[in-house]
Each structure stands twice: as structure tokens, then as C-alpha cells.
mmCIF file of N, CA and C in Angstrom:
data_model
loop_
_atom_site.group_PDB
_atom_site.id
_atom_site.type_symbol
_atom_site.label_atom_id
_atom_site.label_comp_id
_atom_site.label_asym_id
_atom_site.label_seq_id
_atom_site.Cartn_x
_atom_site.Cartn_y
_atom_site.Cartn_z
ATOM 1 N N UNK A 24 30.676 12.923 -18.620
ATOM 2 C CA UNK A 24 29.393 13.168 -17.978
ATOM 3 C C UNK A 24 28.241 12.733 -18.868
ATOM 4 N N UNK A 25 28.400 12.899 -20.177
ATOM 5 C CA UNK A 25 27.346 12.507 -21.099
ATOM 6 C C UNK A 25 27.100 10.999 -21.033
ATOM 7 N N UNK A 26 28.191 10.244 -20.924
ATOM 8 C CA UNK A 26 28.061 8.781 -20.881
ATOM 9 C C UNK A 26 27.258 8.366 -19.655
ATOM 10 N N UNK A 27 27.600 8.922 -18.498
ATOM 11 C CA UNK A 27 26.882 8.578 -17.268
ATOM 12 C C UNK A 27 25.415 8.978 -17.374
ATOM 13 N N UNK A 28 25.151 10.161 -17.924
ATOM 14 C CA UNK A 28 23.771 10.623 -18.079
ATOM 15 C C UNK A 28 22.963 9.731 -19.011
ATOM 16 N N UNK A 29 23.562 9.351 -20.138
ATOM 17 C CA UNK A 29 22.872 8.461 -21.075
ATOM 18 C C UNK A 29 22.640 7.086 -20.474
ATOM 19 N N UNK A 30 23.627 6.587 -19.739
ATOM 20 C CA UNK A 30 23.483 5.265 -19.111
ATOM 21 C C UNK A 30 22.320 5.261 -18.134
ATOM 22 N N UNK A 31 22.173 6.348 -17.379
ATOM 23 C CA UNK A 31 21.067 6.436 -16.425
ATOM 24 C C UNK A 31 19.736 6.597 -17.140
ATOM 25 N N UNK A 32 19.700 7.497 -18.117
ATOM 26 C CA UNK A 32 18.441 7.837 -18.782
ATOM 27 C C UNK A 32 17.966 6.736 -19.727
ATOM 28 N N UNK A 33 18.847 6.284 -20.600
ATOM 29 C CA UNK A 33 18.442 5.343 -21.654
ATOM 30 C C UNK A 33 18.441 3.883 -21.203
ATOM 31 N N UNK A 34 19.404 3.514 -20.376
ATOM 32 C CA UNK A 34 19.552 2.099 -19.997
ATOM 33 C C UNK A 34 19.217 1.814 -18.547
ATOM 34 N N UNK A 35 18.860 2.857 -17.810
ATOM 35 C CA UNK A 35 18.497 2.719 -16.390
ATOM 36 C C UNK A 35 19.622 2.083 -15.577
ATOM 37 N N UNK A 36 20.862 2.395 -15.930
ATOM 38 C CA UNK A 36 22.020 1.878 -15.210
ATOM 39 C C UNK A 36 22.435 2.858 -14.119
ATOM 40 N N UNK A 37 22.761 2.364 -12.927
ATOM 41 C CA UNK A 37 23.163 3.256 -11.835
ATOM 42 C C UNK A 37 24.630 3.677 -11.954
ATOM 43 N N UNK A 38 24.988 4.242 -13.090
ATOM 44 C CA UNK A 38 26.366 4.631 -13.371
ATOM 45 C C UNK A 38 26.636 6.034 -12.839
ATOM 46 N N UNK A 39 27.725 6.159 -12.098
ATOM 47 C CA UNK A 39 28.156 7.464 -11.590
ATOM 48 C C UNK A 39 29.358 7.903 -12.403
ATOM 49 N N UNK A 40 29.530 9.186 -12.539
ATOM 50 C CA UNK A 40 30.669 9.713 -13.299
ATOM 51 C C UNK A 40 31.982 9.214 -12.701
ATOM 52 N N UNK A 41 32.043 9.069 -11.385
ATOM 53 C CA UNK A 41 33.276 8.594 -10.741
ATOM 54 C C UNK A 41 33.583 7.143 -11.101
ATOM 55 N N UNK A 42 32.543 6.365 -11.440
ATOM 56 C CA UNK A 42 32.762 4.970 -11.843
ATOM 57 C C UNK A 42 33.642 4.880 -13.081
ATOM 58 N N UNK A 43 33.450 5.807 -13.993
ATOM 59 C CA UNK A 43 34.202 5.777 -15.251
ATOM 60 C C UNK A 43 35.699 5.920 -14.981
ATOM 61 N N UNK A 44 36.047 6.735 -13.984
ATOM 62 C CA UNK A 44 37.454 6.944 -13.651
ATOM 63 C C UNK A 44 37.987 5.848 -12.720
ATOM 64 N N UNK A 45 37.101 5.322 -11.879
ATOM 65 C CA UNK A 45 37.533 4.317 -10.905
ATOM 66 C C UNK A 45 37.819 2.971 -11.556
ATOM 67 N N UNK A 46 37.018 2.584 -12.533
ATOM 68 C CA UNK A 46 37.177 1.284 -13.195
ATOM 69 C C UNK A 46 37.771 1.515 -14.583
ATOM 70 N N UNK A 47 39.020 1.158 -14.731
ATOM 71 C CA UNK A 47 39.751 1.423 -15.965
ATOM 72 C C UNK A 47 39.359 0.479 -17.102
ATOM 73 N N UNK A 48 38.860 -0.696 -16.764
ATOM 74 C CA UNK A 48 38.474 -1.675 -17.787
ATOM 75 C C UNK A 48 36.962 -1.841 -17.793
ATOM 76 N N UNK A 49 36.432 -2.026 -18.982
ATOM 77 C CA UNK A 49 34.978 -2.144 -19.140
ATOM 78 C C UNK A 49 34.433 -3.347 -18.361
ATOM 79 N N UNK A 50 35.206 -4.420 -18.282
ATOM 80 C CA UNK A 50 34.757 -5.618 -17.560
ATOM 81 C C UNK A 50 34.588 -5.336 -16.066
ATOM 82 N N UNK A 51 35.542 -4.603 -15.478
ATOM 83 C CA UNK A 51 35.429 -4.295 -14.053
ATOM 84 C C UNK A 51 34.291 -3.293 -13.801
ATOM 85 N N UNK A 52 34.071 -2.385 -14.735
ATOM 86 C CA UNK A 52 32.945 -1.458 -14.630
ATOM 87 C C UNK A 52 31.625 -2.225 -14.691
ATOM 88 N N UNK A 53 31.530 -3.158 -15.603
ATOM 89 C CA UNK A 53 30.312 -3.971 -15.738
ATOM 90 C C UNK A 53 30.055 -4.786 -14.475
ATOM 91 N N UNK A 54 31.102 -5.353 -13.902
ATOM 92 C CA UNK A 54 30.951 -6.129 -12.665
ATOM 93 C C UNK A 54 30.470 -5.243 -11.518
ATOM 94 N N UNK A 55 31.029 -4.030 -11.421
ATOM 95 C CA UNK A 55 30.627 -3.104 -10.364
ATOM 96 C C UNK A 55 29.163 -2.681 -10.530
ATOM 97 N N UNK A 56 28.761 -2.394 -11.765
ATOM 98 C CA UNK A 56 27.369 -2.000 -12.024
ATOM 99 C C UNK A 56 26.409 -3.145 -11.724
ATOM 100 N N UNK A 57 26.804 -4.350 -12.107
ATOM 101 C CA UNK A 57 25.971 -5.527 -11.835
ATOM 102 C C UNK A 57 25.786 -5.706 -10.334
ATOM 103 N N UNK A 58 26.877 -5.592 -9.588
ATOM 104 C CA UNK A 58 26.803 -5.731 -8.130
ATOM 105 C C UNK A 58 25.915 -4.654 -7.520
ATOM 106 N N UNK A 59 26.043 -3.418 -8.010
ATOM 107 C CA UNK A 59 25.226 -2.306 -7.492
ATOM 108 C C UNK A 59 23.749 -2.536 -7.796
ATOM 109 N N UNK A 60 23.454 -2.990 -9.005
ATOM 110 C CA UNK A 60 22.057 -3.228 -9.386
ATOM 111 C C UNK A 60 21.462 -4.358 -8.559
ATOM 112 N N UNK A 61 22.238 -5.402 -8.313
ATOM 113 C CA UNK A 61 21.752 -6.516 -7.495
ATOM 114 C C UNK A 61 21.499 -6.049 -6.067
ATOM 115 N N UNK A 62 22.384 -5.209 -5.548
ATOM 116 C CA UNK A 62 22.240 -4.688 -4.198
ATOM 117 C C UNK A 62 20.980 -3.831 -4.089
ATOM 118 N N UNK A 63 20.756 -2.955 -5.077
ATOM 119 C CA UNK A 63 19.555 -2.110 -5.072
ATOM 120 C C UNK A 63 18.295 -2.958 -5.191
ATOM 121 N N UNK A 64 18.360 -4.012 -6.013
ATOM 122 C CA UNK A 64 17.205 -4.895 -6.169
ATOM 123 C C UNK A 64 16.898 -5.595 -4.848
ATOM 124 N N UNK A 65 17.931 -6.110 -4.182
ATOM 125 C CA UNK A 65 17.726 -6.780 -2.900
ATOM 126 C C UNK A 65 17.183 -5.820 -1.853
ATOM 127 N N UNK A 66 17.666 -4.579 -1.884
ATOM 128 C CA UNK A 66 17.177 -3.571 -0.944
ATOM 129 C C UNK A 66 15.688 -3.317 -1.177
ATOM 130 N N UNK A 67 15.295 -3.195 -2.434
ATOM 131 C CA UNK A 67 13.877 -2.981 -2.737
ATOM 132 C C UNK A 67 13.046 -4.200 -2.378
ATOM 133 N N UNK A 68 13.593 -5.385 -2.618
ATOM 134 C CA UNK A 68 12.857 -6.603 -2.284
ATOM 135 C C UNK A 68 12.666 -6.733 -0.779
ATOM 136 N N UNK A 69 13.630 -6.259 0.003
ATOM 137 C CA UNK A 69 13.508 -6.355 1.456
ATOM 138 C C UNK A 69 12.384 -5.474 1.985
ATOM 139 N N UNK A 70 11.953 -4.503 1.179
ATOM 140 C CA UNK A 70 10.855 -3.631 1.584
ATOM 141 C C UNK A 70 9.498 -4.259 1.293
ATOM 142 N N UNK A 71 9.507 -5.321 0.511
ATOM 143 C CA UNK A 71 8.247 -5.965 0.167
ATOM 144 C C UNK A 71 7.739 -6.774 1.356
ATOM 145 N N UNK A 72 6.440 -6.831 1.553
ATOM 146 C CA UNK A 72 5.896 -7.551 2.698
ATOM 147 C C UNK A 72 5.893 -9.055 2.483
ATOM 148 N N UNK A 73 5.855 -9.775 3.572
ATOM 149 C CA UNK A 73 5.617 -11.210 3.488
ATOM 150 C C UNK A 73 4.155 -11.381 3.114
ATOM 151 N N UNK A 74 3.816 -12.489 2.477
ATOM 152 C CA UNK A 74 2.424 -12.668 2.050
ATOM 153 C C UNK A 74 1.482 -12.730 3.244
ATOM 154 N N UNK A 75 1.995 -13.108 4.413
ATOM 155 C CA UNK A 75 1.130 -13.166 5.587
ATOM 156 C C UNK A 75 0.899 -11.782 6.202
ATOM 157 N N UNK A 76 1.616 -10.768 5.714
ATOM 158 C CA UNK A 76 1.539 -9.441 6.298
ATOM 159 C C UNK A 76 0.507 -8.537 5.659
ATOM 160 N N UNK A 77 -0.538 -9.098 5.126
ATOM 161 C CA UNK A 77 -1.550 -8.249 4.513
ATOM 162 C C UNK A 77 -2.190 -7.368 5.571
ATOM 163 N N UNK A 78 -2.562 -6.182 5.158
ATOM 164 C CA UNK A 78 -3.125 -5.147 6.025
ATOM 165 C C UNK A 78 -2.094 -4.536 6.961
ATOM 166 N N UNK A 79 -0.800 -4.914 6.827
ATOM 167 C CA UNK A 79 0.262 -4.298 7.612
ATOM 168 C C UNK A 79 1.019 -3.332 6.709
ATOM 169 N N UNK A 80 1.335 -2.146 7.230
ATOM 170 C CA UNK A 80 2.033 -1.134 6.441
ATOM 171 C C UNK A 80 3.501 -1.499 6.252
ATOM 172 N N UNK A 81 4.043 -1.088 5.103
ATOM 173 C CA UNK A 81 5.465 -1.230 4.807
ATOM 174 C C UNK A 81 5.857 -0.059 3.912
ATOM 175 N N UNK A 82 7.165 0.294 3.885
ATOM 176 C CA UNK A 82 7.590 1.491 3.151
ATOM 177 C C UNK A 82 7.379 1.364 1.645
ATOM 178 N N UNK A 83 7.173 2.499 0.983
ATOM 179 C CA UNK A 83 7.119 2.506 -0.475
ATOM 180 C C UNK A 83 8.533 2.272 -1.001
ATOM 181 N N UNK A 84 8.643 1.728 -2.207
ATOM 182 C CA UNK A 84 9.951 1.501 -2.815
ATOM 183 C C UNK A 84 10.484 2.820 -3.379
ATOM 184 N N UNK A 85 11.752 2.835 -3.743
ATOM 185 C CA UNK A 85 12.335 4.054 -4.301
ATOM 186 C C UNK A 85 11.648 4.428 -5.620
ATOM 187 N N UNK A 86 11.246 3.441 -6.403
ATOM 188 C CA UNK A 86 10.560 3.720 -7.662
ATOM 189 C C UNK A 86 9.179 4.322 -7.399
ATOM 190 N N UNK A 87 8.453 3.779 -6.451
ATOM 191 C CA UNK A 87 7.144 4.335 -6.112
ATOM 192 C C UNK A 87 7.291 5.769 -5.602
ATOM 193 N N UNK A 88 8.318 6.001 -4.782
ATOM 194 C CA UNK A 88 8.569 7.331 -4.263
ATOM 195 C C UNK A 88 8.855 8.308 -5.403
ATOM 196 N N UNK A 89 9.606 7.867 -6.399
ATOM 197 C CA UNK A 89 9.909 8.728 -7.549
ATOM 198 C C UNK A 89 8.637 9.084 -8.309
ATOM 199 N N UNK A 90 7.753 8.109 -8.533
ATOM 200 C CA UNK A 90 6.485 8.401 -9.214
ATOM 201 C C UNK A 90 5.643 9.380 -8.396
ATOM 202 N N UNK A 91 5.582 9.166 -7.077
ATOM 203 C CA UNK A 91 4.790 10.046 -6.225
ATOM 204 C C UNK A 91 5.357 11.461 -6.211
ATOM 205 N N UNK A 92 6.681 11.588 -6.189
ATOM 206 C CA UNK A 92 7.329 12.904 -6.209
ATOM 207 C C UNK A 92 7.013 13.620 -7.515
ATOM 208 N N UNK A 93 7.107 12.905 -8.634
ATOM 209 C CA UNK A 93 6.781 13.497 -9.927
ATOM 210 C C UNK A 93 5.336 13.947 -9.989
ATOM 211 N N UNK A 94 4.483 13.206 -9.367
ATOM 212 C CA UNK A 94 3.065 13.562 -9.353
ATOM 213 C C UNK A 94 2.830 14.839 -8.542
ATOM 214 N N UNK A 95 3.545 14.960 -7.410
ATOM 215 C CA UNK A 95 3.397 16.150 -6.567
ATOM 216 C C UNK A 95 3.967 17.392 -7.252
ATOM 217 N N UNK A 96 5.146 17.249 -7.847
ATOM 218 C CA UNK A 96 5.844 18.395 -8.423
ATOM 219 C C UNK A 96 5.188 18.887 -9.709
ATOM 220 N N UNK A 97 4.866 17.977 -10.602
ATOM 221 C CA UNK A 97 4.362 18.376 -11.923
ATOM 222 C C UNK A 97 2.905 18.014 -12.163
ATOM 223 N N UNK A 98 2.270 17.419 -11.176
ATOM 224 C CA UNK A 98 0.879 16.997 -11.316
ATOM 225 C C UNK A 98 0.710 16.060 -12.518
ATOM 226 N N UNK A 99 1.704 15.199 -12.702
ATOM 227 C CA UNK A 99 1.664 14.207 -13.772
ATOM 228 C C UNK A 99 1.636 12.817 -13.170
ATOM 229 N N UNK A 100 0.878 11.956 -13.771
ATOM 230 C CA UNK A 100 0.904 10.577 -13.318
ATOM 231 C C UNK A 100 1.063 9.661 -14.515
ATOM 232 N N UNK A 101 1.550 8.502 -14.251
ATOM 233 C CA UNK A 101 1.764 7.508 -15.289
ATOM 234 C C UNK A 101 0.434 6.810 -15.566
ATOM 235 N N UNK A 102 0.081 6.668 -16.814
ATOM 236 C CA UNK A 102 -1.181 6.003 -17.139
ATOM 237 C C UNK A 102 -1.149 5.455 -18.565
ATOM 238 N N UNK A 103 -2.112 4.628 -18.850
ATOM 239 C CA UNK A 103 -2.282 4.071 -20.189
ATOM 240 C C UNK A 103 -3.779 4.066 -20.474
ATOM 241 N N UNK A 104 -4.154 4.462 -21.659
ATOM 242 C CA UNK A 104 -5.571 4.546 -22.008
ATOM 243 C C UNK A 104 -5.778 3.952 -23.391
ATOM 244 N N UNK A 105 -6.797 3.154 -23.513
ATOM 245 C CA UNK A 105 -7.168 2.631 -24.824
ATOM 246 C C UNK A 105 -8.673 2.347 -24.834
ATOM 247 N N UNK A 106 -9.235 2.341 -25.995
ATOM 248 C CA UNK A 106 -10.647 1.999 -26.149
ATOM 249 C C UNK A 106 -10.761 0.794 -27.064
ATOM 250 N N UNK A 107 -11.697 -0.068 -26.742
ATOM 251 C CA UNK A 107 -11.963 -1.249 -27.562
ATOM 252 C C UNK A 107 -13.439 -1.257 -27.924
ATOM 253 N N UNK A 108 -13.725 -1.676 -29.136
ATOM 254 C CA UNK A 108 -15.120 -1.795 -29.559
ATOM 255 C C UNK A 108 -15.422 -3.252 -29.860
ATOM 256 N N UNK A 109 -16.583 -3.691 -29.425
ATOM 257 C CA UNK A 109 -17.012 -5.054 -29.719
ATOM 258 C C UNK A 109 -18.536 -5.106 -29.714
ATOM 259 N N UNK A 110 -19.059 -6.039 -30.475
ATOM 260 C CA UNK A 110 -20.502 -6.231 -30.505
ATOM 261 C C UNK A 110 -20.941 -7.349 -29.574
ATOM 262 N N UNK A 111 -19.971 -8.101 -29.060
ATOM 263 C CA UNK A 111 -20.334 -9.279 -28.258
ATOM 264 C C UNK A 111 -19.470 -9.365 -26.997
ATOM 265 N N UNK A 112 -19.739 -8.490 -26.060
ATOM 266 C CA UNK A 112 -19.004 -8.498 -24.799
ATOM 267 C C UNK A 112 -19.869 -9.114 -23.716
ATOM 268 N N UNK A 113 -19.370 -10.155 -23.109
ATOM 269 C CA UNK A 113 -20.056 -10.777 -21.981
ATOM 270 C C UNK A 113 -19.625 -10.030 -20.720
ATOM 271 N N UNK A 114 -20.416 -9.052 -20.300
ATOM 272 C CA UNK A 114 -20.032 -8.206 -19.164
ATOM 273 C C UNK A 114 -19.947 -8.991 -17.859
ATOM 274 N N UNK A 115 -20.776 -9.999 -17.703
ATOM 275 C CA UNK A 115 -20.700 -10.827 -16.491
ATOM 276 C C UNK A 115 -19.368 -11.569 -16.421
ATOM 277 N N UNK A 116 -18.941 -12.116 -17.548
ATOM 278 C CA UNK A 116 -17.667 -12.825 -17.599
ATOM 279 C C UNK A 116 -16.496 -11.860 -17.369
ATOM 280 N N UNK A 117 -16.572 -10.663 -17.945
ATOM 281 C CA UNK A 117 -15.536 -9.660 -17.736
ATOM 282 C C UNK A 117 -15.451 -9.263 -16.263
ATOM 283 N N UNK A 118 -16.596 -9.050 -15.641
ATOM 284 C CA UNK A 118 -16.642 -8.709 -14.220
ATOM 285 C C UNK A 118 -15.995 -9.804 -13.386
ATOM 286 N N UNK A 119 -16.326 -11.061 -13.686
ATOM 287 C CA UNK A 119 -15.737 -12.195 -12.958
ATOM 288 C C UNK A 119 -14.224 -12.243 -13.151
ATOM 289 N N UNK A 120 -13.764 -11.992 -14.356
ATOM 290 C CA UNK A 120 -12.335 -12.027 -14.643
ATOM 291 C C UNK A 120 -11.595 -10.928 -13.868
ATOM 292 N N UNK A 121 -12.182 -9.737 -13.829
ATOM 293 C CA UNK A 121 -11.556 -8.630 -13.092
ATOM 294 C C UNK A 121 -11.505 -8.956 -11.604
ATOM 295 N N UNK A 122 -12.583 -9.473 -11.064
ATOM 296 C CA UNK A 122 -12.607 -9.849 -9.640
ATOM 297 C C UNK A 122 -11.552 -10.907 -9.332
ATOM 298 N N UNK A 123 -11.415 -11.873 -10.229
ATOM 299 C CA UNK A 123 -10.412 -12.924 -10.044
ATOM 300 C C UNK A 123 -9.001 -12.328 -10.043
ATOM 301 N N UNK A 124 -8.722 -11.434 -10.970
ATOM 302 C CA UNK A 124 -7.410 -10.778 -11.027
ATOM 303 C C UNK A 124 -7.109 -10.000 -9.751
ATOM 304 N N UNK A 125 -8.092 -9.257 -9.267
ATOM 305 C CA UNK A 125 -7.906 -8.452 -8.062
ATOM 306 C C UNK A 125 -7.616 -9.351 -6.857
ATOM 307 N N UNK A 126 -8.302 -10.464 -6.749
ATOM 308 C CA UNK A 126 -8.050 -11.385 -5.631
ATOM 309 C C UNK A 126 -6.700 -12.073 -5.752
ATOM 310 N N UNK A 127 -6.281 -12.371 -6.968
ATOM 311 C CA UNK A 127 -5.040 -13.121 -7.186
ATOM 312 C C UNK A 127 -3.794 -12.258 -7.048
ATOM 313 N N UNK A 128 -3.845 -10.998 -7.453
ATOM 314 C CA UNK A 128 -2.658 -10.149 -7.506
ATOM 315 C C UNK A 128 -2.710 -9.055 -6.441
ATOM 316 N N UNK A 129 -1.815 -9.170 -5.466
ATOM 317 C CA UNK A 129 -1.761 -8.220 -4.351
ATOM 318 C C UNK A 129 -1.658 -6.774 -4.805
ATOM 319 N N UNK A 130 -0.886 -6.515 -5.862
ATOM 320 C CA UNK A 130 -0.660 -5.140 -6.305
ATOM 321 C C UNK A 130 -1.961 -4.433 -6.689
ATOM 322 N N UNK A 131 -2.979 -5.192 -7.050
ATOM 323 C CA UNK A 131 -4.264 -4.593 -7.414
ATOM 324 C C UNK A 131 -5.106 -4.234 -6.185
ATOM 325 N N UNK A 132 -4.615 -4.641 -5.009
ATOM 326 C CA UNK A 132 -5.289 -4.283 -3.751
ATOM 327 C C UNK A 132 -4.391 -3.409 -2.873
ATOM 328 N N UNK A 133 -3.366 -2.834 -3.470
ATOM 329 C CA UNK A 133 -2.389 -2.031 -2.735
ATOM 330 C C UNK A 133 -2.858 -0.587 -2.631
ATOM 331 N N UNK A 134 -2.761 -0.030 -1.446
ATOM 332 C CA UNK A 134 -3.093 1.383 -1.234
ATOM 333 C C UNK A 134 -1.901 2.067 -0.580
ATOM 334 N N UNK A 135 -1.674 3.312 -0.966
ATOM 335 C CA UNK A 135 -0.570 4.104 -0.415
ATOM 336 C C UNK A 135 -1.152 5.110 0.570
ATOM 337 N N UNK A 136 -0.463 5.293 1.678
ATOM 338 C CA UNK A 136 -0.937 6.206 2.722
ATOM 339 C C UNK A 136 -0.984 7.641 2.190
ATOM 340 N N UNK A 137 -1.804 8.489 2.791
ATOM 341 C CA UNK A 137 -1.915 9.883 2.332
ATOM 342 C C UNK A 137 -0.578 10.636 2.333
ATOM 343 N N UNK A 138 0.328 10.286 3.259
ATOM 344 C CA UNK A 138 1.623 10.980 3.288
ATOM 345 C C UNK A 138 2.606 10.428 2.259
ATOM 346 N N UNK A 139 2.256 9.327 1.580
ATOM 347 C CA UNK A 139 3.091 8.759 0.535
ATOM 348 C C UNK A 139 4.313 8.013 1.032
ATOM 349 N N UNK A 140 4.384 7.723 2.305
ATOM 350 C CA UNK A 140 5.574 7.073 2.870
ATOM 351 C C UNK A 140 5.398 5.570 3.069
ATOM 352 N N UNK A 141 4.172 5.111 3.175
ATOM 353 C CA UNK A 141 3.947 3.685 3.402
ATOM 354 C C UNK A 141 2.796 3.192 2.537
ATOM 355 N N UNK A 142 2.667 1.885 2.507
ATOM 356 C CA UNK A 142 1.630 1.244 1.705
ATOM 357 C C UNK A 142 1.185 -0.021 2.410
ATOM 358 N N UNK A 143 0.066 -0.542 1.997
ATOM 359 C CA UNK A 143 -0.363 -1.833 2.521
ATOM 360 C C UNK A 143 -1.230 -2.518 1.486
ATOM 361 N N UNK A 144 -1.287 -3.817 1.605
ATOM 362 C CA UNK A 144 -2.104 -4.638 0.715
ATOM 363 C C UNK A 144 -3.354 -5.028 1.479
ATOM 364 N N UNK A 145 -4.473 -4.650 0.951
ATOM 365 C CA UNK A 145 -5.742 -4.963 1.603
ATOM 366 C C UNK A 145 -6.108 -6.417 1.347
ATOM 367 N N UNK A 146 -6.563 -7.103 2.382
ATOM 368 C CA UNK A 146 -6.953 -8.497 2.188
ATOM 369 C C UNK A 146 -8.345 -8.589 1.553
ATOM 370 N N UNK A 147 -9.186 -7.602 1.823
ATOM 371 C CA UNK A 147 -10.531 -7.578 1.251
ATOM 372 C C UNK A 147 -10.808 -6.213 0.638
ATOM 373 N N UNK A 148 -11.389 -6.229 -0.538
ATOM 374 C CA UNK A 148 -11.811 -5.002 -1.195
ATOM 375 C C UNK A 148 -13.222 -5.231 -1.732
ATOM 376 N N UNK A 149 -13.962 -4.159 -1.968
ATOM 377 C CA UNK A 149 -15.306 -4.330 -2.534
ATOM 378 C C UNK A 149 -15.227 -5.003 -3.905
ATOM 379 N N UNK A 150 -16.230 -5.777 -4.233
ATOM 380 C CA UNK A 150 -16.258 -6.435 -5.536
ATOM 381 C C UNK A 150 -16.379 -5.409 -6.642
ATOM 382 N N UNK A 151 -15.626 -5.624 -7.697
ATOM 383 C CA UNK A 151 -15.649 -4.719 -8.835
ATOM 384 C C UNK A 151 -16.951 -4.911 -9.614
ATOM 385 N N UNK A 152 -17.611 -3.805 -9.934
ATOM 386 C CA UNK A 152 -18.865 -3.843 -10.683
ATOM 387 C C UNK A 152 -18.724 -2.940 -11.900
ATOM 388 N N UNK A 153 -19.065 -3.459 -13.073
ATOM 389 C CA UNK A 153 -19.043 -2.644 -14.290
ATOM 390 C C UNK A 153 -20.186 -1.668 -14.305
#
């Protein structure tokens, strides 16, 4: 049980305790895990929208659901914070760069529904202002 727990926690492998008994050789276990991971990846990819489907709702992925559940249960969210100091910041250029990133990357325009079950990518968002 410890092996399966460590594999899940440390290596993010979808290893079940029954796998250890079912696959007697490490090579067959590795092949089974690889197949399972590929299947889960394809399942998650199938939930992603086509690029033409902007503003159309689609289900959240299992990973997004896990983050949302953790947020509801423990009131914790994933974040990163840092501060930078500079004497020569071109705020206009920074604003333009942020706007460009938001337009280029769909994930920066993604909103999740209040019930946490679906999401959509907005085609237009207000311009970012510092």
C-alpha cells in the first residue's frame, strides 16, 4: 500500500494497489500505467473546446475539479506571489505585453461557472489597465 501511495503522491502515477498484484513484472506494470495515463490524458483532452467554440461552455477537467474541491473544503487556493523592484519600468509597455498575452492565450480568458461544473473561454475581455 505504501508503494501505491507514494507513486500517486510523489510521482503522480495512477497506480492502484491491485496493479502491484496483477502485473508480476515491472515491465508489464509500466506498460499498464503508461496506457492508463495516455487514456486519462486523451479523456481530459476530449473535454477541451475546439478553438472555434469560444464563448461555448464545456466541462471542467478532473484536475480543475480537484482544485475547486480543495478550495471549497479547506478554503485554500493555489497561488504564487512575488515582488519585483525596479527604477525603470515602462508601464505602457508592460500593459501592452499583458494585453497581448491575454489575447494570445485562451486560458487567460477562461471563466468557470458559479457551480464549478463548466467553463468557457471568453472571446473578448476588458483591456487590462495597471
